[in-house]
Amino acid sequence: MPPDPQSDDPLRDPALYANRELSQLDFNFRVLAQAQDPLVPLLERLRFLCISCTNLDEFFEIRAATVRHALDFDLPPAPDGLPPATVLKRIHDRAAELVQAQYRCWNEVLRPALGEAGVRVLARDHWNARQTRWLRAYFRDEIMPVLSPLGLDPAHPFPKILNKSLNIVVVLKGRDAFGRAGHLAIVRAPRSLPRIIQLPQKVSGGEHDFVFLSAVLSAFVDEMFPGMEVKGAYQFRVTRNSELIVDEEEVENLALALRDELVGRGYLRAMRLEIARNCPKPIVRTLLENFELPDEAVYRIDGPVNLNRVIQVYDLVQRPELKYPPFQPRKLAGGDAIFERVRDGDVLLHHPFDAFTPVLELVKQAAEDPNVLAIKQTLYRTGKDSAIVDALVQAARNGKDVTAVVELRARFDEEANLGFADRLQEAGVQVVYGVVGFKTHAKMLLIVRREGRKLRRYVHMGTGNYHAGTARAYTDIGLVTADTDIGNDVHQVFQQLSGLAPATKLKRLLQSPFTLHAGLLQRIERETRHARAGRPARIIAKMNALNEPQVVRALYAASQAGVSIDLVVRGACTLRPGLPGVSDNIRVRSIVGRFLEHSRVYWFANADAPELFCASADWLERNLLRRVEVCFPILEPELAARVKGEALDNYLADNLNAWELQADGSYRHLVPETDAMPHSAQAALLAKLCG
């Protein structure tokens, strides 16, 4: 066999790459650090703790499950060279550290601090007689009637356990009504039961006193087994693979196939077992064997196995002094006449500092405007009771030609998207389910309006979803424009999605899977040429994650040529900065603060002719090569300068919420130097745009 010419490329050395899954897992330590920060309001610290727990659930459901799939099918390792078995072992080791830190934060820091602040989450050994009586009555009246305990014997094999559901394994002694000897029973908590129970003030004495459902079940489980002795009751939870696999080439109706897959999602392969710390080893062994899990996949928990459910306390407790101060997003002047406003010049929106209202108004006004002929929109995540969906329904009823490209495979939103897709179709909207084999992740809205004797296209594009809720919690950039070239490009992309157009060359947009990957490589290589020629050369980019190996190699080559590169990467990053002779000129930082950093912005110095793009795509293999994404330029110099200043330079100056990636893959939390002013990028934008 002839030698592989690429094997001699020093930039392919596995030592130059971090593992994507382990890097993503480490992001949750940075989230947890927010929960441990005494400068963060107390209930917000609780929220960050819960986010780190929910993120870890999703990590096992998706990322760890992907590694397990690679192991089962003997897939080749990633550019870091680690075999899947090694990655899986390191995942469990690192996740165990994270879980210990989470429960230490809860038990030793947040729970006591909340109690001192008058928000008590009461453990069983802290219930007084009155609280115990009330909880026992609550158990008998509200909980026990919906429970169906199952004794385990040859006639009753181990039941199916739903993904992330709360369960109690009970050890019994004695004989039941039929004379059967007790051994083990399983009590499954239906999803209909509240996981957090608030005690009445007249019973508990406190306005904000709560108890975990798991504690109530464990305390009164004996009531379900009269005449038998309960020797022990141990809560457990199993996390399963949640990645839906639908062979789109083989199905005739994607929506129907997806509905069928959703039915079984909760019972896919087990990935992790969480169980009470004091559960005896034989019972743990029984559960591991039932779920076909190795020893390292068990996590012994010092507290409730569903700790993330304490997030309900955040919503139930109305204590403004324990939360971030509220803010009012900046409103767009002239938003009540949005078409006239955009015709005068492009509109830039930086959420959540700028209100999401102009996007909603754009669709609402288009739905009612008699001059609007057609509306086309991509929908990836919209949330429940979406005003966007309402407006599209109204537009169709008003006789507009409305097309919605609905991505049914938006992870964990599949069921919601199927529901509103049905509603749109019933209203007469033409619903398109995207392209076989490629998720439609692009965020685009196109409105065709008659103005005098000609038609004008109005476009909104963004880095985030058409979801009013996340627009208040995520940082994202949106552009509303009537630029002719951009309008033509977006029209072409919608034609592709509906199956009516070839992959024609777009004038302004870069598009995955056709031109975005190549366009990024060309621009990185252009900076490399500028540096070698002695011209100004710099790259600044902000994204959620980075792992595409060709892009990483291009950045390494640019660094070797002298290009100064700053990357703001929130989550996983497989590039290693600061490697001598390879990435000396690359710096990578992660910002974790009040809002989830979600905007994707790419800036290239290009000597004295800089280019700035915003995009729906991260620099991941899936986004650049296996999805439909759009990357759009900010053409007006004033707006481009604003994006660079607010979304890039501002974040490079952050010395409060920034974590700097080290060459060994670890992160260092930055603190202001002795003579430096403290600077939080998000706080600065709140003060500037919402003040």
XYZ file of C-alpha atoms in Angstrom:
691
model
C 0.000 0.000 0.000
C 1.487 3.406 -0.962
C 2.104 5.813 1.948
C -0.586 8.371 2.742
C 0.876 11.759 1.733
C -1.274 13.423 4.397
C 0.309 11.344 7.174
C 3.490 13.442 6.881
C 1.589 16.688 7.578
C 2.848 17.816 11.020
C -0.394 19.738 11.579
C -2.268 16.415 11.665
C -0.382 15.260 14.752
C -3.045 14.045 17.250
C -1.172 15.856 20.029
C -2.310 19.139 18.481
C -6.005 18.356 19.058
C -8.133 18.176 22.166
C -11.025 15.730 22.379
C -14.333 17.354 21.501
C -16.435 15.426 24.063
C -14.072 16.032 26.972
C -13.826 19.700 26.021
C -17.623 19.976 25.959
C -17.850 18.241 29.340
C -15.426 20.750 30.840
C -17.721 23.616 29.827
C -20.039 22.536 32.627
C -17.343 23.184 35.223
C -17.339 26.793 34.018
C -21.124 26.921 34.364
C -20.867 25.439 37.859
C -18.316 28.126 38.751
C -21.142 30.665 38.372
C -23.096 28.744 41.024
C -20.049 28.905 43.305
C -19.476 32.642 42.794
C -20.654 34.657 45.849
C -20.953 37.780 43.685
C -23.788 36.174 41.688
C -27.284 36.591 43.246
C -28.265 33.551 45.292
C -31.215 32.259 43.241
C -29.199 32.816 40.065
C -26.485 30.619 41.574
C -29.134 27.957 42.080
C -30.157 28.365 38.443
C -26.561 27.910 37.243
C -26.247 24.753 39.353
C -29.374 23.353 37.709
C -28.131 24.334 34.244
C -24.904 22.413 34.860
C -26.979 19.358 35.878
C -29.304 19.595 32.870
C -26.316 20.076 30.568
C -24.734 16.925 31.973
C -27.950 14.995 31.299
C -27.921 16.130 27.696
C -24.215 15.377 27.414
C -24.847 11.730 28.295
C -27.950 11.579 26.102
C -26.116 12.859 23.017
C -22.338 13.208 23.242
C -21.507 10.165 25.396
C -24.039 8.157 23.393
C -22.202 9.161 20.209
C -18.929 7.856 21.649
C -20.654 4.614 22.645
C -21.937 4.285 19.073
C -18.389 4.775 17.747
C -17.169 2.071 20.119
C -19.887 -0.399 19.113
C -19.244 0.048 15.391
C -15.445 0.330 15.634
C -15.425 3.787 14.046
C -12.055 5.516 13.569
C -10.946 7.970 16.253
C -11.268 11.736 15.905
C -8.215 13.873 15.020
C -7.092 13.681 18.682
C -6.422 9.971 18.101
C -8.113 8.731 21.281
C -9.948 5.400 20.836
C -13.660 5.569 21.773
C -13.124 3.196 24.729
C -10.535 5.575 26.185
C -12.787 8.585 25.630
C -15.709 6.857 27.336
C -13.557 5.966 30.350
C -12.297 9.562 30.626
C -15.848 10.872 30.269
C -16.981 8.824 33.264
C -13.958 9.868 35.335
C -14.412 13.564 34.573
C -18.202 13.438 34.947
C -17.757 11.841 38.385
C -15.646 14.859 39.404
C -18.345 17.194 38.127
C -21.129 15.362 39.972
C -19.173 15.471 43.235
C -18.620 19.208 42.781
C -22.312 19.790 41.996
C -23.558 18.027 45.133
C -20.860 19.611 47.274
C -22.048 22.998 45.994
C -25.667 22.074 46.800
C -25.154 20.450 50.198
C -22.419 22.658 51.624
C -23.009 26.035 49.972
C -26.314 26.757 48.272
C -28.790 24.835 50.413
C -27.479 26.398 53.672
C -27.270 29.860 52.087
C -30.818 29.596 50.765
C -31.995 28.525 54.204
C -30.375 31.573 55.785
C -32.159 33.714 53.186
C -35.535 32.197 54.104
C -35.767 29.756 51.203
C -35.658 26.306 52.780
C -35.432 23.012 50.907
C -36.019 20.668 53.825
C -34.259 17.326 54.122
C -36.092 14.429 55.773
C -34.083 14.675 58.980
C -35.145 18.335 59.339
C -38.919 17.806 59.185
C -40.708 18.606 62.418
C -43.782 16.690 63.607
C -46.271 19.075 62.007
C -44.485 19.080 58.642
C -44.271 15.275 58.749
C -48.019 14.923 59.414
C -48.876 17.260 56.537
C -46.510 15.491 54.143
C -47.849 12.069 55.106
C -51.391 13.277 54.397
C -50.207 14.802 51.121
C -48.603 11.491 50.193
C -51.792 9.553 50.917
C -54.100 12.003 49.124
C -52.048 13.275 46.177
C -49.230 10.829 45.497
C -50.120 7.263 46.451
C -53.299 7.101 44.291
C -51.224 7.496 41.099
C -48.408 5.095 42.032
C -48.222 1.480 40.861
C -45.476 -0.329 42.780
C -44.206 -3.492 41.135
C -42.738 -6.427 43.012
C -39.956 -8.193 41.144
C -40.463 -11.952 40.673
C -40.579 -14.395 37.733
C -44.086 -13.180 36.847
C -43.059 -9.527 37.145
C -39.717 -8.942 35.442
C -37.873 -5.652 35.721
C -40.122 -2.907 34.311
C -39.153 -0.474 31.595
C -37.607 2.598 33.162
C -38.176 5.862 31.319
C -35.229 8.123 30.539
C -34.430 10.515 33.415
C -37.498 9.457 35.406
C -37.488 9.292 39.211
C -37.683 5.783 40.658
C -37.371 4.087 44.048
C -36.040 0.560 44.513
C -37.488 -0.884 47.723
C -36.087 -3.769 49.774
C -38.898 -5.706 51.451
C -39.149 -8.387 54.128
C -42.235 -10.519 54.794
C -45.042 -11.909 52.655
C -47.691 -10.133 50.596
C -51.431 -10.883 50.386
C -50.788 -13.983 48.246
C -48.085 -15.356 50.476
C -45.262 -14.358 48.150
C -41.980 -13.599 49.876
C -40.914 -9.993 49.490
C -37.554 -9.108 48.045
C -37.399 -6.099 45.727
C -40.010 -3.706 44.369
C -39.819 -0.744 42.015
C -41.859 2.425 42.517
C -41.920 4.670 39.457
C -42.883 8.328 39.915
C -45.141 9.402 37.030
C -44.238 12.618 35.245
C -47.591 14.041 36.384
C -46.312 14.393 39.961
C -44.543 17.636 40.938
C -40.876 17.030 41.721
C -40.809 19.925 44.195
C -43.582 20.281 46.798
C -44.186 23.616 48.535
C -45.410 23.405 52.112
C -48.206 25.792 53.203
C -46.880 28.631 55.344
C -49.374 27.878 58.122
C -47.970 24.339 58.336
C -44.294 25.005 57.895
C -43.938 28.459 59.364
C -41.914 29.703 56.424
C -43.140 31.443 53.280
C -40.732 29.562 51.017
C -40.376 26.001 52.329
C -40.001 23.104 49.890
C -39.473 19.349 49.860
C -38.253 17.061 47.082
C -40.765 14.476 45.876
C -37.995 11.886 46.147
C -37.719 12.568 49.886
C -41.484 12.160 50.357
C -41.515 8.890 48.408
C -38.613 7.495 50.418
C -40.148 8.574 53.742
C -43.596 7.068 53.242
C -42.960 4.208 50.831
C -43.922 1.737 53.601
C -47.565 2.817 53.181
C -47.652 1.036 49.823
C -46.598 -2.309 51.309
C -48.905 -2.965 54.287
C -47.952 -6.016 56.342
C -44.393 -6.015 55.008
C -41.272 -4.475 56.450
C -39.360 -1.951 54.332
C -35.678 -2.608 54.933
C -34.522 0.143 52.618
C -35.661 2.533 49.882
C -33.186 3.981 47.395
C -33.897 6.488 44.651
C -32.352 6.012 41.232
C -32.456 7.489 37.758
C -31.168 6.210 34.430
C -30.054 8.442 31.553
C -30.518 6.984 28.086
C -29.361 7.691 24.554
C -31.787 10.256 23.118
C -30.415 10.621 19.592
C -33.210 9.772 17.163
C -32.101 7.803 14.110
C -34.404 7.998 11.096
C -33.176 6.648 7.769
C -34.568 9.459 5.644
C -33.645 7.705 2.416
C -35.901 4.787 3.326
C -38.995 6.530 4.699
C -41.859 7.814 2.626
C -43.087 10.308 5.216
C -40.497 11.847 7.549
C -43.115 13.268 9.920
C -44.785 9.889 10.426
C -41.451 8.121 10.866
C -40.346 10.694 13.427
C -43.584 10.328 15.381
C -42.943 6.588 15.603
C -39.363 7.142 16.781
C -40.450 9.631 19.464
C -42.639 6.974 21.076
C -39.596 4.854 21.869
C -37.053 7.597 22.578
C -37.440 7.324 26.340
C -36.362 3.673 26.312
C -33.230 3.663 24.177
C -29.863 2.364 25.369
C -28.888 3.273 28.951
C -25.800 5.466 29.353
C -25.636 6.327 33.060
C -27.135 5.187 36.378
C -27.529 7.619 39.269
C -28.422 6.017 42.600
C -28.544 6.913 46.286
C -25.121 6.803 47.907
C -26.199 4.317 50.605
C -27.719 1.743 48.231
C -26.260 -1.748 48.926
C -23.841 -3.121 46.344
C -26.007 -6.155 45.386
C -28.877 -3.878 44.391
C -26.549 -1.632 42.411
C -25.225 -4.754 40.665
C -28.788 -5.851 39.825
C -29.561 -2.460 38.295
C -26.321 -2.334 36.315
C -26.999 -5.774 34.883
C -30.561 -4.827 33.983
C -29.438 -1.661 32.195
C -26.380 -3.381 30.686
C -24.021 -0.779 32.070
C -20.372 -1.112 33.181
C -19.287 -0.334 36.729
C -17.906 3.088 35.835
C -21.344 4.201 34.593
C -22.827 4.255 38.111
C -22.858 7.556 40.018
C -23.572 7.370 43.748
C -25.478 10.500 44.684
C -25.380 12.386 47.983
C -28.814 13.964 47.652
C -31.717 13.896 45.207
C -30.859 12.077 41.972
C -32.806 14.711 40.043
C -31.117 17.774 41.536
C -31.890 19.835 38.434
C -35.580 19.790 39.443
C -34.835 22.307 42.204
C -34.942 24.899 39.396
C -38.681 25.092 40.187
C -37.748 26.951 43.376
C -36.275 29.731 41.221
C -39.661 30.260 39.563
C -41.751 29.812 42.713
C -39.819 32.272 44.880
C -40.506 35.902 44.027
C -37.560 37.538 45.762
C -36.105 40.172 43.385
C -33.139 40.818 45.682
C -32.019 37.215 45.149
C -32.075 37.476 41.352
C -30.418 39.546 38.670
C -31.912 43.032 38.395
C -34.580 43.165 35.664
C -33.769 45.041 32.471
C -35.768 46.531 29.638
C -34.380 45.717 26.183
C -33.867 48.690 23.918
C -36.786 49.255 21.566
C -36.363 50.054 17.888
C -37.359 53.580 16.906
C -39.857 53.478 14.064
C -40.718 49.838 14.711
C -44.416 50.514 14.200
C -43.639 51.124 10.517
C -40.986 48.484 10.079
C -40.897 48.370 6.269
C -40.310 52.107 5.988
C -37.655 51.918 8.684
C -35.739 49.121 6.914
C -36.104 50.777 3.515
C -34.143 53.716 4.934
C -31.269 51.492 6.012
C -30.354 48.123 7.505
C -31.427 47.430 11.082
C -29.087 45.596 13.447
C -30.442 43.859 16.543
C -28.211 42.616 19.359
C -30.321 40.431 21.620
C -31.158 40.375 24.475
C -30.000 43.971 24.828
C -32.143 44.931 21.838
C -35.747 43.777 22.005
C -36.918 40.848 19.900
C -40.128 42.808 19.254
C -39.042 44.155 15.829
C -38.760 40.588 14.497
C -42.242 39.754 15.775
C -43.569 43.036 14.388
C -42.009 42.351 11.009
C -43.987 39.110 10.662
C -47.168 40.541 12.196
C -47.138 43.611 9.961
C -46.398 41.439 6.932
C -49.385 39.235 7.803
C -51.752 42.218 7.760
C -50.169 44.382 5.046
C -52.202 44.133 1.793
C -49.042 44.887 -0.199
C -47.229 41.793 1.114
C -47.583 38.906 -1.326
C -45.419 36.161 0.176
C -43.641 35.162 3.389
C -41.001 32.434 3.652
C -39.401 31.429 6.942
C -37.213 28.748 8.475
C -38.331 27.457 11.874
C -35.912 25.449 14.027
C -37.013 26.274 17.589
C -39.929 28.596 18.353
C -41.173 27.690 21.834
C -44.735 27.049 22.942
C -47.529 29.465 21.976
C -45.246 31.147 19.458
C -46.332 34.589 18.241
C -44.334 33.896 15.053
C -46.424 30.813 14.279
C -49.617 32.752 15.085
C -48.596 35.465 12.604
C -47.807 32.938 9.856
C -51.202 31.301 10.391
C -52.886 34.711 10.166
C -50.916 35.579 7.036
C -52.100 32.402 5.327
C -55.695 33.132 6.324
C -55.291 36.620 4.867
C -54.408 35.113 1.503
C -50.627 35.500 1.569
C -48.453 32.818 0.027
C -46.719 31.450 3.124
C -43.963 28.835 3.171
C -42.446 27.488 6.378
C -39.339 25.298 6.353
C -39.786 23.344 9.577
C -36.839 21.353 10.877
C -38.465 18.335 12.461
C -35.144 17.029 13.778
C -34.385 19.970 16.088
C -33.134 17.941 19.039
C -35.644 17.696 21.928
C -38.064 19.978 20.059
C -39.214 17.348 17.568
C -42.614 16.844 19.153
C -43.301 20.576 19.434
C -42.250 21.128 15.815
C -44.515 18.326 14.593
C -47.371 20.008 16.438
C -46.994 23.482 15.010
C -46.216 22.056 11.553
C -49.657 20.409 11.628
C -51.217 23.687 12.705
C -49.513 25.610 9.916
C -50.618 23.093 7.300
C -54.213 23.241 8.518
C -54.127 27.019 7.992
C -52.926 26.632 4.409
C -49.223 27.271 4.943
C -46.952 25.310 2.636
C -44.757 23.338 5.060
C -41.432 21.969 3.870
C -39.422 19.575 6.025
C -36.046 20.612 4.682
C -33.518 18.478 2.850
C -32.954 14.747 3.288
C -29.706 14.182 5.179
C -29.152 17.857 6.080
C -30.675 19.629 9.063
C -31.937 23.079 8.171
C -30.299 25.179 10.866
C -30.357 28.479 8.933
C -32.326 31.366 10.481
C -34.019 33.278 7.638
C -37.196 35.239 6.995
C -38.080 36.559 3.528
C -40.987 38.902 2.821
C -42.003 39.879 -0.717
C -43.825 43.225 -0.845
C -45.265 45.173 -3.746
C -44.122 48.784 -3.728
C -45.412 50.781 -6.676
C -44.548 48.970 -9.885
C -41.898 46.681 -8.443
C -41.468 43.980 -5.848
C -39.069 44.475 -2.954
C -37.658 41.733 -0.750
C -37.214 42.268 2.986
C -34.992 39.828 4.855
C -34.282 38.995 8.458
C -31.347 36.717 9.265
C -29.980 35.852 12.654
C -27.546 33.808 14.670
C -30.347 32.537 16.936
C -33.783 30.982 16.720
C -37.193 32.576 16.239
C -37.912 32.009 19.917
C -39.037 34.993 21.990
C -38.026 33.287 25.241
C -34.425 32.536 24.360
C -34.129 36.006 22.807
C -34.155 37.301 26.404
C -31.636 34.756 27.658
C -29.214 34.224 24.722
C -26.889 36.722 23.078
C -27.581 36.797 19.339
C -27.215 39.114 16.356
C -30.021 39.783 13.891
C -30.053 41.810 10.679
C -33.097 43.201 8.897
C -32.302 44.431 5.397
C -33.826 45.269 2.038
C -30.479 44.841 0.228
C -31.213 43.537 -3.259
C -28.298 41.091 -3.452
C -28.999 39.590 -0.031
C -32.699 39.313 -0.892
C -31.853 37.455 -4.117
C -29.498 35.121 -2.248
C -32.065 34.273 0.418
C -34.653 33.669 -2.297
C -32.252 31.186 -3.941
C -31.714 29.341 -0.650
C -35.465 29.000 -0.117
C -35.779 27.685 -3.673
C -33.155 25.057 -2.871
C -34.969 24.029 0.298
C -38.228 23.525 -1.550
C -36.427 21.430 -4.165
C -36.627 23.838 -7.086
C -33.130 25.219 -7.551
C -29.550 24.014 -8.059
C -26.683 25.069 -5.824
C -26.086 28.323 -7.670
C -23.333 30.713 -6.607
C -24.651 33.270 -4.158
C -23.472 36.853 -4.384
C -23.360 37.868 -0.721
C -24.103 34.854 1.468
C -21.920 31.899 2.315
C -23.956 28.721 2.687
C -23.448 25.276 4.145
C -22.974 22.678 2.852
C -21.797 24.376 -0.364
C -19.655 27.483 0.140
C -19.294 28.291 3.851
C -16.564 25.764 4.640
C -14.528 26.686 1.574
C -15.219 30.388 2.149
C -13.836 30.244 5.682
C -10.719 28.376 4.548
C -10.156 30.884 1.744
C -10.397 33.822 4.149
C -8.093 32.232 6.735
C -5.579 31.474 3.986
C -5.922 35.043 2.684
C -4.916 36.352 6.123
C -1.979 33.939 6.014
C -0.825 35.423 2.693
C -1.223 38.958 4.043
C 0.944 38.101 7.068
C 3.663 36.564 4.909
C 3.648 39.693 2.748
C 4.023 41.922 5.799
C 0.506 43.337 5.610
C -1.895 43.633 8.598
C -3.403 40.220 9.271
C -5.830 39.344 12.036
C -8.785 37.054 12.685
C -11.353 37.453 15.458
C -14.206 34.964 15.664
C -16.920 34.161 18.171
C -18.866 30.898 18.202
C -20.270 28.150 20.406
C -17.857 25.369 19.441
C -14.914 24.552 17.162
C -13.765 21.144 15.958
C -13.587 21.075 12.131
C -10.057 19.727 11.470
C -9.403 21.552 8.186
C -10.323 24.862 9.806
C -8.110 24.067 12.805
C -5.165 23.224 10.524
C -5.725 26.430 8.548
C -5.706 28.447 11.794
C -2.488 26.712 12.889
C -0.868 27.550 9.528
C -2.055 31.151 9.834
C -0.571 31.390 13.334
C 2.740 30.033 12.048
C 2.710 32.761 9.383
C 2.216 35.437 12.048
C -1.542 36.055 11.904
C -2.875 37.285 15.240
C -5.960 35.189 16.062
C -8.460 35.676 18.882
C -11.271 33.150 19.300
C -14.199 33.431 21.706
C -15.497 29.858 21.923
C -18.181 29.233 24.535
C -18.063 25.426 24.672
C -16.022 22.680 23.036
C -12.772 23.659 21.341
C -10.441 21.017 19.898
C -7.789 23.581 18.876
C -4.925 23.940 21.357
C -3.679 27.542 21.627
C -0.203 28.545 22.723
C 1.674 25.515 21.353
C 5.252 26.618 20.561
C 5.819 26.909 16.843
C 2.245 25.964 16.033
C -0.319 28.189 17.749
C 1.761 30.836 19.529
C -0.382 33.558 17.978
C -3.764 32.025 18.856
C -5.700 32.902 21.998
C -8.976 31.200 22.952
C -11.363 32.352 25.639
C -14.778 31.246 26.872
C -17.275 33.693 28.346
C -19.818 32.417 30.873
C -22.153 34.989 32.370
C -25.751 35.978 32.947
C -26.738 35.298 29.339
C -25.853 32.262 27.239
C -23.344 33.322 24.601
C -24.859 32.198 21.299
C -23.894 34.673 18.566
C -21.532 33.624 15.778
C -19.427 36.456 14.390
C -16.390 36.190 12.111
C -14.058 39.150 11.406
C -11.139 39.124 8.976
C -8.745 42.100 8.812
C -7.988 41.539 5.095
C -5.187 44.131 5.187
C -7.141 47.417 5.093
C -10.454 46.039 3.764
C -11.980 44.133 6.697
C -14.899 41.732 6.314
C -17.410 40.903 9.046
C -19.945 38.073 8.910
C -22.624 36.771 11.247
C -23.863 33.206 10.925
C -26.089 30.443 12.200
C -23.107 28.059 12.081
C -20.396 27.111 14.526
C -17.061 25.899 13.179
C -18.073 22.270 13.670
C -17.962 19.489 11.107
C -21.740 19.045 11.268
C -22.473 22.767 10.758
C -20.024 23.329 7.942
C -20.530 20.064 6.056
C -23.819 18.391 7.019
C -26.310 21.178 7.649
C -28.034 23.980 5.797
C -26.586 27.155 7.326
C -26.281 30.761 6.211
C -23.474 33.219 6.865
C -24.303 36.824 6.047
C -22.133 39.942 5.792
C -22.803 43.164 7.656
C -22.398 45.558 4.749
C -23.081 48.973 6.264
C -19.755 50.159 7.792
C -21.406 51.727 10.830
C -23.244 48.517 11.689
C -20.166 46.361 11.027
C -18.202 48.570 13.426
C -20.963 48.192 15.989
C -20.919 44.389 15.759
C -17.134 44.282 16.014
C -17.150 46.606 18.986
C -20.038 45.005 20.882
C -19.661 41.302 20.061
C -15.882 40.951 19.608
C -13.685 43.727 21.065
C -15.965 44.036 24.084
C -15.610 40.320 24.853
C -11.855 40.336 24.370
C -11.702 43.001 27.102
C -13.739 40.952 29.600
C -11.692 40.127 32.703
C -14.532 39.017 34.995
C -16.425 36.291 33.114
C -13.639 35.075 30.825
C -11.843 31.730 30.952
C -8.633 31.387 28.937
C -7.921 28.046 27.285
C -4.430 26.704 28.016
C -2.317 24.541 25.730
C -2.996 21.474 27.887
C -6.772 21.829 27.459
C -7.473 23.318 30.895
C -9.087 26.717 31.435
C -7.830 29.578 33.619
C -10.376 31.997 35.069
C -9.175 35.518 34.325
C -9.209 38.170 37.054
C -8.448 41.881 36.668
C -4.779 42.700 36.969
C -3.725 45.079 39.723
C -3.963 48.213 37.609
C -6.823 47.054 35.340
C -10.446 48.128 35.547
C -12.905 45.244 35.996
C -14.886 44.681 32.801
C -17.853 42.419 32.139
C -18.839 42.371 28.471
C -22.483 41.573 29.185
C -22.776 44.153 31.970
C -21.243 46.768 29.674
C -23.847 46.046 26.983
C -26.669 46.197 29.525
C -25.426 49.592 30.681
C -24.879 50.896 27.149
C -27.963 49.582 25.352
C -30.522 49.113 28.123
C -29.530 51.907 30.499
